[in-house]
Short mmCIF file of C-alpha atoms in Angstrom, two decimals:
data_model
loop_
_atom_site.label_atom_id
_atom_site.label_comp_id
_atom_site.label_asym_id
_atom_site.label_seq_id
_atom_site.Cartn_x
_atom_site.Cartn_y
_atom_site.Cartn_z
CA MET A 30 29.21 9.42 106.39
CA LEU A 31 29.80 11.80 103.27
CA GLU A 32 31.36 14.96 103.75
CA SER A 33 28.40 16.64 102.27
CA GLU A 34 26.46 15.16 104.69
CA TYR A 35 28.15 16.16 107.70
CA GLN A 36 28.48 19.72 106.58
CA GLU A 37 24.79 19.69 105.92
CA GLN A 38 23.85 18.38 108.95
CA ASN A 39 26.11 21.21 111.02
CA ARG A 40 24.31 23.46 109.52
CA PHE A 41 22.40 25.91 110.99
CA PHE A 42 21.10 29.25 111.41
CA LEU A 43 21.91 31.92 114.43
CA ASN A 44 20.14 34.54 115.50
CA MET A 45 21.94 37.61 116.12
CA GLY A 46 20.12 40.23 117.66
CA PRO A 47 18.28 43.11 117.72
CA GLN A 48 18.88 42.70 121.66
CA HIS A 49 22.93 41.75 121.14
CA PRO A 50 25.69 44.53 122.38
CA SER A 51 27.54 44.03 119.12
CA THR A 52 24.64 45.23 116.85
CA HIS A 53 24.70 48.65 118.64
CA GLY A 54 21.21 48.60 118.76
CA VAL A 55 17.97 47.31 117.22
CA LEU A 56 19.57 45.06 114.58
CA LEU A 57 18.85 41.55 113.48
CA ILE A 58 21.44 39.49 110.96
CA VAL A 59 20.39 36.05 110.51
CA LEU A 60 23.65 34.29 110.40
CA GLU A 61 22.97 30.97 108.58
CA MET A 62 26.38 28.81 109.93
CA ASN A 63 28.06 25.75 109.51
CA GLY A 64 30.19 25.40 112.78
CA GLU A 65 31.80 28.42 113.62
CA TYR A 66 32.22 29.53 110.57
CA VAL A 67 29.00 32.42 109.07
CA LEU A 68 28.00 31.84 105.27
CA ASP A 69 25.67 33.77 104.73
CA PRO A 70 24.91 36.54 107.34
CA GLN A 71 21.72 39.05 106.49
CA PRO A 72 20.94 41.77 108.21
CA VAL A 73 16.89 41.95 109.23
CA LEU A 74 16.38 45.59 109.13
CA GLY A 75 13.54 48.04 110.28
CA PHE A 76 13.07 47.75 113.91
CA ILE A 77 12.97 51.05 115.11
CA HIS A 78 11.58 52.69 111.04
CA ARG A 79 10.56 55.38 112.06
CA MET A 80 9.91 57.44 108.42
CA HIS A 81 11.14 60.68 108.89
CA GLU A 82 10.41 60.89 105.05
CA LYS A 83 7.46 60.44 105.58
CA MET A 84 7.31 63.28 108.78
CA GLY A 85 9.51 65.95 106.20
CA GLU A 86 6.96 65.94 103.31
CA SER A 87 3.91 66.49 105.95
CA ARG A 88 5.13 69.87 107.52
CA PRO A 89 6.74 72.80 106.78
CA CYS A 90 10.68 72.68 106.24
CA PRO A 91 11.69 73.99 109.78
CA GLY A 92 9.60 71.67 111.82
CA PHE A 93 11.61 68.88 110.75
CA MET A 94 14.69 70.25 112.57
CA PRO A 95 14.38 68.22 114.87
CA ASN A 96 14.43 65.17 113.42
CA THR A 97 17.70 65.40 111.67
CA GLY A 98 19.36 65.40 115.68
CA ARG A 99 17.62 62.26 115.98
CA MET A 100 18.49 59.72 113.12
CA ASP A 101 22.25 59.42 113.97
CA TYR A 102 21.82 60.56 117.14
CA VAL A 103 25.66 60.34 118.14
CA CYS A 104 26.94 62.51 115.60
CA ALA A 105 23.54 64.50 114.97
CA LEU A 106 25.12 67.98 114.55
CA PRO A 107 26.27 67.02 110.89
CA TYR A 108 22.90 66.14 110.04
CA ASN A 109 21.69 69.45 111.09
CA HIS A 110 24.00 71.10 109.29
CA GLY A 111 23.26 69.36 105.63
CA TYR A 112 20.04 70.36 105.98
CA VAL A 113 19.88 73.45 107.07
CA SER A 114 22.27 74.14 103.99
CA LEU A 115 20.28 71.95 102.11
CA ILE A 116 17.00 74.61 102.35
CA GLU A 117 19.78 77.71 102.69
CA ARG A 118 20.41 76.68 99.01
CA LYS A 119 17.41 75.98 97.89
CA ALA A 120 15.76 79.26 99.31
CA GLY A 121 19.09 81.26 98.49
CA ILE A 122 19.49 82.22 101.97
CA GLU A 123 22.89 83.62 103.20
CA VAL A 124 24.85 82.77 105.88
CA PRO A 125 26.76 85.20 108.04
CA GLU A 126 30.46 83.50 108.73
CA ARG A 127 30.65 83.63 111.98
CA ALA A 128 27.63 81.48 112.02
CA GLU A 129 29.72 78.87 109.88
CA TYR A 130 32.64 79.47 112.10
CA ILE A 131 30.99 78.12 114.85
CA ARG A 132 28.87 75.55 112.79
CA VAL A 133 31.71 73.83 111.49
CA ILE A 134 33.59 74.22 115.41
CA THR A 135 30.32 72.35 116.90
CA SER A 136 30.55 69.86 114.24
CA GLU A 137 34.03 68.80 114.81
CA LEU A 138 32.85 68.77 118.60
CA ASN A 139 30.60 66.32 117.68
CA ARG A 140 32.77 64.20 115.09
CA ILE A 141 35.28 63.81 117.74
CA ALA A 142 32.71 62.97 120.54
CA SER A 143 31.39 60.01 117.97
CA HIS A 144 34.66 58.86 117.40
CA LEU A 145 35.33 58.36 120.91
CA LEU A 146 32.61 56.81 120.99
CA TRP A 147 32.76 53.85 118.72
CA LEU A 148 36.88 53.07 120.07
CA GLY A 149 35.13 52.71 123.45
CA ALA A 150 32.33 50.69 122.19
CA TYR A 151 34.53 48.64 118.95
CA LEU A 152 37.28 47.41 122.07
CA LEU A 153 33.48 46.56 124.38
CA ASP A 154 33.00 44.32 121.26
CA LEU A 155 36.31 43.19 121.31
CA GLY A 156 36.18 42.38 124.58
CA ALA A 157 38.28 44.91 126.09
CA PHE A 158 36.52 46.94 129.46
CA THR A 159 38.95 49.95 130.14
CA PRO A 160 38.96 51.46 126.87
CA ILE A 161 35.67 52.57 127.19
CA LEU A 162 35.79 54.91 130.55
CA TYR A 163 38.31 56.79 128.73
CA GLY A 164 36.34 57.49 126.13
CA PHE A 165 33.84 58.21 128.09
CA ASP A 166 35.98 60.77 130.57
CA ASP A 167 37.03 62.32 126.90
CA ARG A 168 33.53 62.83 126.02
CA GLU A 169 31.78 63.55 128.95
CA HIS A 170 33.98 67.16 128.12
CA ILE A 171 32.67 67.51 124.96
CA LEU A 172 29.22 66.51 125.96
CA ASP A 173 29.48 69.88 128.25
CA ILE A 174 30.55 72.66 126.13
CA LEU A 175 28.31 71.39 124.05
CA GLU A 176 25.49 71.63 126.70
CA SER A 177 26.94 74.87 127.70
CA VAL A 178 25.88 76.38 123.75
CA THR A 179 23.06 73.89 122.03
CA GLY A 180 20.99 73.45 125.57
CA SER A 181 21.45 69.54 124.75
CA ARG A 182 23.69 66.57 125.00
CA LEU A 183 22.65 64.20 122.61
CA THR A 184 19.73 64.85 120.02
CA TYR A 185 20.67 68.35 118.88
CA SER A 186 18.56 70.58 116.72
CA TYR A 187 20.94 74.11 117.29
CA TYR A 188 21.59 75.37 113.62
CA ARG A 189 18.58 77.30 111.76
CA PHE A 190 18.02 78.46 108.29
CA GLY A 191 20.99 81.22 108.60
CA GLY A 192 22.30 81.04 111.50
CA VAL A 193 22.60 79.12 114.30
CA CYS A 194 20.52 80.09 117.76
CA GLN A 195 23.06 81.07 119.88
CA ASP A 196 25.87 82.94 119.82
CA ILE A 197 29.74 81.00 121.58
CA ASP A 198 31.24 83.67 124.16
CA GLU A 199 34.58 83.38 125.72
CA LYS A 200 33.73 80.94 127.99
CA PHE A 201 33.54 78.61 125.31
CA VAL A 202 36.61 79.10 123.58
CA GLU A 203 38.89 78.86 126.62
CA ARG A 204 36.71 75.92 127.54
CA THR A 205 37.13 73.87 123.61
CA ARG A 206 41.28 75.15 124.06
CA ALA A 207 41.56 73.72 127.18
CA PHE A 208 40.21 70.25 125.58
CA ILE A 209 42.03 70.45 122.60
CA LYS A 210 45.10 70.64 125.41
CA ARG A 211 43.46 68.13 127.64
CA LEU A 212 42.71 65.17 124.52
CA ARG A 213 46.09 65.90 122.86
CA LYS A 214 47.63 64.71 125.95
CA ARG A 215 45.37 61.90 126.35
CA TYR A 216 46.45 60.06 122.76
CA GLY A 217 49.73 58.57 124.65
CA ILE A 218 47.20 56.05 126.36
CA TYR A 219 45.25 54.92 124.02
CA GLU A 220 47.98 54.81 121.95
CA LYS A 221 49.73 52.26 124.84
CA LEU A 222 45.90 50.99 126.14
CA VAL A 223 44.68 49.62 122.37
CA THR A 224 46.93 50.77 119.41
CA LYS A 225 50.30 48.82 120.26
CA ASN A 226 48.16 45.80 122.21
CA ILE A 227 48.87 42.27 120.85
CA ILE A 228 45.63 41.16 121.34
CA PHE A 229 43.42 44.30 119.32
CA ILE A 230 45.73 44.21 116.75
CA LYS A 231 45.59 39.76 116.41
CA ARG A 232 41.31 40.74 116.45
CA THR A 233 41.49 43.37 113.54
CA GLU A 234 44.80 43.01 111.12
CA ASN A 235 43.11 41.73 107.73
CA ILE A 236 39.72 40.86 108.89
CA GLY A 237 36.61 41.43 106.74
CA ILE A 238 39.00 43.26 103.67
CA VAL A 239 37.30 45.50 101.76
CA SER A 240 38.92 46.04 98.56
CA PRO A 241 37.71 49.80 96.69
CA ASP A 242 36.42 48.05 94.57
CA MET A 243 33.75 46.71 96.37
CA ALA A 244 33.55 49.78 98.47
CA LEU A 245 33.03 51.46 95.22
CA ARG A 246 30.04 48.69 94.53
CA TYR A 247 28.63 49.48 97.68
CA GLY A 248 28.67 52.97 97.76
CA MET A 249 30.79 53.38 101.14
CA THR A 250 31.90 56.10 102.09
CA GLY A 251 33.16 58.18 105.36
CA PRO A 252 36.25 56.20 107.59
CA ASN A 253 35.03 52.94 106.14
CA LEU A 254 35.83 53.68 102.60
CA ARG A 255 38.92 55.92 103.45
CA GLY A 256 40.04 52.68 105.41
CA SER A 257 40.90 50.94 101.58
CA GLY A 258 42.74 53.67 100.92
CA ILE A 259 40.34 55.70 99.13
CA SER A 260 41.34 59.66 99.77
CA TYR A 261 37.44 60.88 99.37
CA ASP A 262 36.26 63.49 102.22
CA ILE A 263 33.35 65.18 101.32
CA ARG A 264 34.59 68.23 103.40
CA LYS A 265 37.86 67.97 100.78
CA ASN A 266 36.28 67.18 97.91
CA GLU A 267 32.76 68.31 97.85
CA PRO A 268 33.84 71.49 99.96
CA TYR A 269 30.80 73.37 101.75
CA SER A 270 30.45 75.92 104.77
CA VAL A 271 33.95 76.97 105.68
CA TYR A 272 36.07 73.91 104.80
CA PRO A 273 38.09 75.01 102.59
CA GLU A 274 39.80 77.37 104.66
CA PHE A 275 41.31 75.54 106.83
CA ASP A 276 44.93 73.08 106.57
CA PHE A 277 43.63 69.68 107.14
CA GLU A 278 44.42 66.15 105.74
CA VAL A 279 42.07 63.33 105.09
CA PRO A 280 43.94 60.30 106.39
CA VAL A 281 43.49 56.81 104.62
CA GLY A 282 44.42 53.22 105.34
CA ARG A 283 45.90 50.82 103.53
CA GLN A 284 44.23 47.44 102.78
CA GLY A 285 41.21 48.05 104.03
CA ASP A 286 41.25 45.91 107.35
CA CYS A 287 39.78 46.73 110.76
CA LEU A 288 42.82 48.15 111.91
CA ASP A 289 42.91 50.25 108.96
CA ARG A 290 39.37 51.38 109.48
CA TYR A 291 40.28 51.88 113.65
CA MET A 292 43.83 53.92 112.55
CA VAL A 293 41.74 56.04 110.69
CA ARG A 294 39.38 56.68 113.18
CA VAL A 295 41.97 57.31 115.74
CA ARG A 296 44.22 59.60 113.30
CA GLU A 297 40.66 61.93 111.88
CA ILE A 298 40.68 62.73 115.70
CA GLU A 299 43.55 64.96 115.63
CA GLN A 300 42.63 66.14 111.86
CA CYS A 301 39.53 67.63 113.41
CA LEU A 302 41.54 69.52 115.94
CA ARG A 303 43.69 71.04 113.70
CA ILE A 304 40.67 72.47 112.10
CA ILE A 305 39.00 73.34 115.17
CA GLU A 306 42.21 74.91 116.93
CA GLN A 307 42.04 77.50 113.40
CA ALA A 308 38.26 78.34 113.48
CA LEU A 309 38.83 79.58 116.91
CA ASP A 310 41.83 81.14 116.13
CA ARG A 311 40.18 83.25 113.29
CA LEU A 312 36.45 83.50 114.65
CA PRO A 313 35.43 86.30 112.91
CA GLU A 314 33.58 89.16 114.98
CA GLY A 315 29.65 89.70 113.51
CA PRO A 316 25.98 88.67 114.02
CA ILE A 317 25.29 85.14 113.82
CA ARG A 318 21.66 85.09 111.92
CA SER A 319 20.95 86.64 109.01
CA LYS A 320 17.43 87.68 108.00
CA VAL A 321 15.08 85.08 106.55
CA PRO A 322 11.84 85.08 105.96
CA LYS A 323 9.29 83.54 108.12
CA ASN A 324 7.89 81.84 105.77
CA ILE A 325 9.69 79.87 103.54
CA LYS A 326 8.82 79.23 100.02
CA LEU A 327 10.90 76.43 98.36
CA SER A 328 10.84 76.77 94.87
CA PRO A 329 9.62 74.26 92.30
CA GLY A 330 12.53 72.25 91.47
CA ASP A 331 15.09 69.79 92.90
CA CYS A 332 18.20 70.11 95.05
CA ASN A 333 20.40 68.07 96.47
CA PHE A 334 23.10 69.03 99.53
CA ALA A 335 26.61 66.21 100.81
CA VAL A 336 28.06 66.93 104.14
CA GLU A 337 30.92 64.29 105.88
CA ALA A 338 28.75 63.05 109.05
CA ALA A 339 30.86 61.11 111.07
CA ARG A 340 30.40 57.70 109.25
CA GLY A 341 30.36 59.25 105.86
CA GLU A 342 28.35 61.29 103.34
CA LEU A 343 24.80 62.84 104.18
CA SER A 344 22.92 63.29 101.33
CA TYR A 345 20.15 65.62 101.37
CA TYR A 346 17.65 65.75 98.08
CA LEU A 347 14.47 67.59 98.22
CA ILE A 348 11.85 68.38 95.80
CA GLY A 349 10.27 71.31 96.34
CA ASP A 350 6.57 72.24 94.44
CA GLY A 351 6.21 76.41 95.84
CA THR A 352 4.99 75.92 98.61
CA SER A 353 7.09 75.52 102.56
CA THR A 354 6.15 72.14 102.65
CA PRO A 355 8.72 69.65 100.46
CA TYR A 356 7.25 67.77 98.21
CA ARG A 357 9.64 64.80 98.68
CA LEU A 358 12.66 65.07 101.39
CA LYS A 359 15.02 62.08 100.63
CA VAL A 360 17.88 61.40 103.06
CA ARG A 361 20.76 59.30 102.24
CA VAL A 362 22.70 58.17 105.13
CA PRO A 363 26.30 56.62 105.79
CA SER A 364 25.28 53.72 107.30
CA TYR A 365 22.82 52.09 105.31
CA SER A 366 24.72 51.63 102.50
CA ASN A 367 28.07 51.25 104.57
CA LEU A 368 26.23 48.07 106.45
CA SER A 369 24.87 46.97 102.78
CA CYS A 370 28.02 44.48 101.91
CA LEU A 371 28.00 42.54 105.38
CA PRO A 372 26.45 39.48 103.44
CA GLU A 373 29.57 39.49 101.17
CA LEU A 374 32.04 39.98 103.40
CA GLY A 375 30.90 38.19 106.12
CA ARG A 376 30.74 34.90 103.54
CA GLY A 377 32.90 32.61 105.05
CA ILE A 378 34.28 34.12 108.33
CA LEU A 379 34.72 32.75 111.92
CA LEU A 380 32.04 34.68 113.66
CA PRO A 381 34.52 36.59 116.33
CA ASP A 382 35.64 38.10 112.95
CA LEU A 383 32.21 39.42 112.28
CA VAL A 384 32.03 40.87 115.32
CA SER A 385 34.56 42.82 115.03
CA ILE A 386 33.58 43.69 111.57
CA LEU A 387 30.33 44.78 112.91
CA GLY A 388 32.07 46.67 115.24
CA SER A 389 34.88 48.75 112.41
CA PHE A 390 31.58 50.00 110.41
CA ASP A 391 30.61 51.99 113.46
CA LEU A 392 26.92 51.95 112.52
CA VAL A 393 24.07 53.57 114.02
CA ILE A 394 20.89 51.29 113.37
CA PRO A 395 18.25 54.35 114.19
CA GLU A 396 20.47 56.30 111.21
CA ILE A 397 19.81 52.93 109.19
CA ASP A 398 16.17 52.49 109.99
CA ARG A 399 15.11 56.39 109.62
CA MET B 25 36.78 71.29 85.25
CA ASP B 26 33.86 72.67 83.27
CA ASN B 27 35.95 71.36 80.38
CA ILE B 28 35.49 67.88 81.98
CA ILE B 29 31.54 68.45 82.50
CA LYS B 30 31.30 69.67 78.84
CA ASN B 31 33.28 65.92 77.55
CA PHE B 32 31.05 63.81 79.83
CA LYS B 33 27.88 65.33 78.98
CA GLY B 34 28.43 64.94 75.05
CA PHE B 35 30.23 61.60 75.62
CA LEU B 36 26.71 60.99 77.34
CA ILE B 37 24.77 62.66 74.30
CA ASP B 38 26.99 60.14 72.10
CA GLN B 39 26.00 57.32 73.57
CA GLY B 40 22.44 58.15 73.37
CA PHE B 41 21.51 59.70 76.88
CA ASP B 42 19.40 62.71 77.34
CA ALA B 43 21.85 64.64 79.75
CA VAL B 44 21.71 68.08 80.56
CA GLU B 45 23.89 70.19 82.96
CA THR B 46 22.22 71.87 85.46
CA ASP B 47 24.02 74.69 88.25
CA TYR B 48 25.91 73.64 91.01
CA GLU B 49 25.63 76.19 93.07
CA GLN B 50 21.68 76.11 92.88
CA ARG B 51 21.05 72.63 92.52
CA GLY B 52 23.80 70.14 94.50
CA TYR B 53 24.51 68.17 91.57
CA HIS B 54 26.19 69.01 88.03
CA LEU B 55 24.54 67.41 85.89
CA GLU B 56 20.85 65.55 85.26
CA VAL B 57 20.11 62.74 82.70
CA VAL B 58 16.67 61.63 81.75
CA LEU B 59 15.92 57.89 81.19
CA THR B 60 13.85 55.70 79.08
CA VAL B 61 13.40 52.71 81.14
CA THR B 62 15.73 50.61 78.71
CA GLN B 63 18.11 52.56 79.54
CA VAL B 64 18.79 52.37 83.40
CA ARG B 65 20.90 49.76 83.12
CA GLU B 66 23.32 50.54 80.22
CA PHE B 67 24.00 53.74 81.60
CA ALA B 68 24.54 51.81 85.38
CA LYS B 69 26.88 49.41 83.24
CA LYS B 70 28.59 53.25 81.65
CA ALA B 71 28.46 55.03 84.80
CA TYR B 72 29.88 51.65 87.06
CA GLU B 73 32.67 51.74 83.74
CA LEU B 74 33.62 55.21 84.50
CA GLY B 75 34.06 54.50 87.87
CA PHE B 76 31.37 56.26 89.79
CA TYR B 77 30.11 55.02 92.99
CA LEU B 78 25.83 55.21 93.32
CA VAL B 79 24.72 57.32 96.43
CA PHE B 80 21.03 56.11 96.01
CA VAL B 81 18.07 55.16 94.60
CA ALA B 82 14.78 56.80 95.48
CA GLY B 83 11.59 57.09 94.57
CA PHE B 84 8.77 59.85 93.61
CA GLN B 85 5.42 60.30 92.84
CA VAL B 86 3.71 62.76 91.09
CA LEU B 87 -0.07 62.70 89.12
CA ALA B 88 -0.64 60.24 86.96
CA ASP B 89 -1.86 62.13 83.45
CA PRO B 90 -2.99 59.60 80.90
CA GLU B 91 -3.12 62.48 78.13
CA THR B 92 0.39 63.59 77.83
CA PRO B 93 2.20 62.64 74.74
CA SER B 94 4.29 59.94 77.30
CA PRO B 95 1.50 58.53 79.84
CA HIS B 96 3.83 56.78 82.96
CA SER B 97 2.53 55.95 86.18
CA GLY B 98 3.22 59.08 87.93
CA LEU B 99 5.41 57.27 89.58
CA ALA B 100 9.70 58.07 89.34
CA VAL B 101 12.53 56.86 90.27
CA VAL B 102 15.52 59.07 90.94
CA TYR B 103 19.45 57.83 90.59
CA GLN B 104 22.31 59.95 91.91
CA TYR B 105 25.58 59.09 91.24
CA ALA B 106 28.78 60.82 92.64
CA ARG B 107 33.35 60.17 91.73
CA HIS B 108 35.94 59.70 94.49
CA ASP B 109 38.38 61.59 92.23
CA ARG B 110 36.51 64.71 91.72
CA GLN B 111 33.55 66.80 92.46
CA TYR B 112 31.02 65.01 90.00
CA ARG B 113 27.40 64.78 91.19
CA ILE B 114 25.08 63.16 88.39
CA LYS B 115 21.20 62.90 89.19
CA ALA B 116 19.74 60.03 86.56
CA CYS B 117 15.83 59.98 86.83
CA ALA B 118 13.34 57.72 84.61
CA LEU B 119 9.90 57.93 84.94
CA VAL B 120 8.84 54.75 85.72
CA PRO B 121 5.75 53.04 82.90
CA ASP B 122 2.24 52.36 83.85
CA SER B 123 2.99 47.55 85.03
CA LEU B 124 4.87 49.69 87.32
CA GLU B 125 7.97 47.37 86.39
CA ILE B 126 11.53 49.08 86.17
CA PRO B 127 14.61 47.18 85.71
CA SER B 128 16.92 46.12 88.60
CA ILE B 129 20.75 47.88 89.21
CA SER B 130 21.11 45.61 91.90
CA ASP B 131 23.54 43.68 89.82
CA ILE B 132 25.55 46.18 88.79
CA TYR B 133 26.01 47.98 91.44
CA GLN B 134 25.17 45.66 94.82
CA GLY B 135 24.35 48.47 96.77
CA ALA B 136 21.57 49.59 94.47
CA ASP B 137 20.07 45.85 96.20
CA TRP B 138 18.85 47.52 99.77
CA HIS B 139 18.05 50.53 97.91
CA GLU B 140 15.34 49.14 95.57
CA ARG B 141 13.79 47.05 98.16
CA GLU B 142 12.63 50.49 100.41
CA THR B 143 11.67 51.95 96.89
CA ARG B 144 9.65 49.12 96.64
CA ASP B 145 8.89 49.43 99.84
CA PHE B 146 7.51 53.47 100.20
CA TYR B 147 5.98 53.23 96.66
CA GLY B 148 5.50 49.89 95.49
CA ILE B 149 7.94 50.11 92.37
CA VAL B 150 8.79 46.74 91.46
CA PHE B 151 12.53 46.28 90.57
CA SER B 152 12.86 43.01 87.52
CA GLY B 153 15.70 41.17 88.40
CA HIS B 154 15.93 42.40 91.52
CA HIS B 155 16.91 38.57 93.28
CA ASN B 156 15.69 39.76 96.74
CA LEU B 157 12.40 41.55 96.25
CA LYS B 158 11.18 41.29 99.88
CA PRO B 159 9.92 44.16 102.22
CA LEU B 160 13.50 45.66 104.20
CA LEU B 161 12.28 48.40 106.00
CA MET B 162 8.81 47.62 106.06
CA ALA B 163 7.36 44.81 108.72
CA ASP B 164 7.00 41.65 105.75
CA MET B 165 2.88 41.47 106.80
CA ASP B 166 2.72 45.08 105.60
CA VAL B 167 3.93 44.24 101.95
CA ASP B 168 1.19 46.35 100.20
CA VAL B 169 1.39 49.27 102.66
CA HIS B 170 3.14 51.82 100.85
CA PRO B 171 3.56 54.49 103.31
CA LEU B 172 5.05 57.67 100.77
CA LEU B 173 2.44 57.16 98.40
CA LYS B 174 0.49 60.48 98.21
CA GLU B 175 -3.16 61.23 98.50
CA GLU B 176 -4.54 62.01 94.77
CA ALA B 177 -5.37 65.47 96.60
CA LYS B 178 -2.29 66.44 97.50
CA LEU B 179 -0.09 65.11 94.13
CA LYS B 180 1.18 67.67 92.02
CA SER B 181 1.57 67.50 88.31
CA LEU B 182 5.69 66.64 86.75
CA ASP B 183 5.64 70.76 85.42
CA ALA B 184 3.98 71.82 89.05
CA VAL B 185 7.58 70.57 91.07
CA SER B 186 9.61 71.35 87.35
CA TRP B 187 11.29 67.97 87.65
CA PRO B 188 12.62 67.03 85.01
CA SER B 189 14.14 69.54 83.97
CA GLU B 190 13.47 68.41 80.48
CA ALA B 191 10.08 65.76 79.59
CA PRO B 192 11.74 62.25 78.52
CA GLU B 193 10.64 61.71 74.76
CA SER B 194 8.97 58.01 75.48
CA THR B 195 8.87 55.97 78.84
CA GLU B 196 7.76 52.69 76.14
#
């Protein structure tokens, strides 16, 4: 038998998903396989497509707030942040400083919660069951803190145009400080349990290398881009809110493999803690909401606002027509661009490596499908 | 920073693009470029050479007006580019001609692949030269359903949404 005939006989298709645990949601990847090697992985999207953009265009702008918390449900507050900032920029609404500080503190807490969940879930994909229990334990503290002020535990809708809907109190500050202390102590555990684990390193080092050029061609952002060694963080590069007032670093990786993406996220947690600490120290007194007209008119013309969500750049793009309903609302979500490189990245690799790559991308499917 | 923006604008105008500076504080981007259909790919190539990344591709619909000097189908495509090394965001836009066809840039920016498929799903704009223009977010059987197209009564003219800031000279 000829080699090519043998190859042809061993070629088959495999459906990974839409209920596969390591796709973290309803994502289907149709894999063209040759034995254990992946020839062509093609993601199939749209299983939970809800047409958020149409909803945004069909009712006055405050009505879209709950939707923003339902795209990336793991890290919803930056989505809230982007949307209120967009409308504030469009309608020229001033925000009190205290409100911006509260936004930053809660957003960063949410980012840590998201990274902790990812850490556990990624390790679960790689076959380690214990880390997710530690991750959930720490994340639970954040959810309790956020619940006390936002009223919800997952799909937040806490920010309002011109501020936030509820002030934080002494108890919130106390609990957050206690949490920072606790999480710093827990670093050692993660370090011992995961980072230096030989099996973990074998499954991630030199796997799924994303070159800087590839990241640029696909528009990758967030920790996935920073893993490739490019220091690009909207909080630093295109500062919004009160982020310029804080001292924090943007961790970057070296070569862009799964291990680098892991290290970037783990180191980012410490930077989030630093931001929260500084914000709590300098938290100004004052009102938490400015006076906002009941019926916000969106002037004709377009407007864009980008924020750094936990997975990368989130851009809201709005075209107004003089009414209070957006004429066009485009939501640019980070995971969408991040995942789109999979067909190129996954060509010719082993199937278990594909699982490792997918996990390292930190995908949230409702965000991709919108 | 202002200098760089000015230089870049001059560079684009030298290359034959219609570029206008915008107020970042109000609009969230620095430069608006109005493209003709033939310039879409040319601009994408320039942007790639200069190290911009593609943020998104999106569609947009207004009232088609056959009586204007530049007839168009009422559909438009918005491209947004940004940079990793400095704060610089560009909006490039092009009106789609009556044939509903606009050249694809998915071979220059592979990331545009999905964005273009999504725009086809939502608006029915055909990206000519795209290697696989199948429904992405919509189901395969809904190939002719375009959810973001508005009813005629709800459509506004280009002027009513003051978009783009300057009318393009021709769409060919």
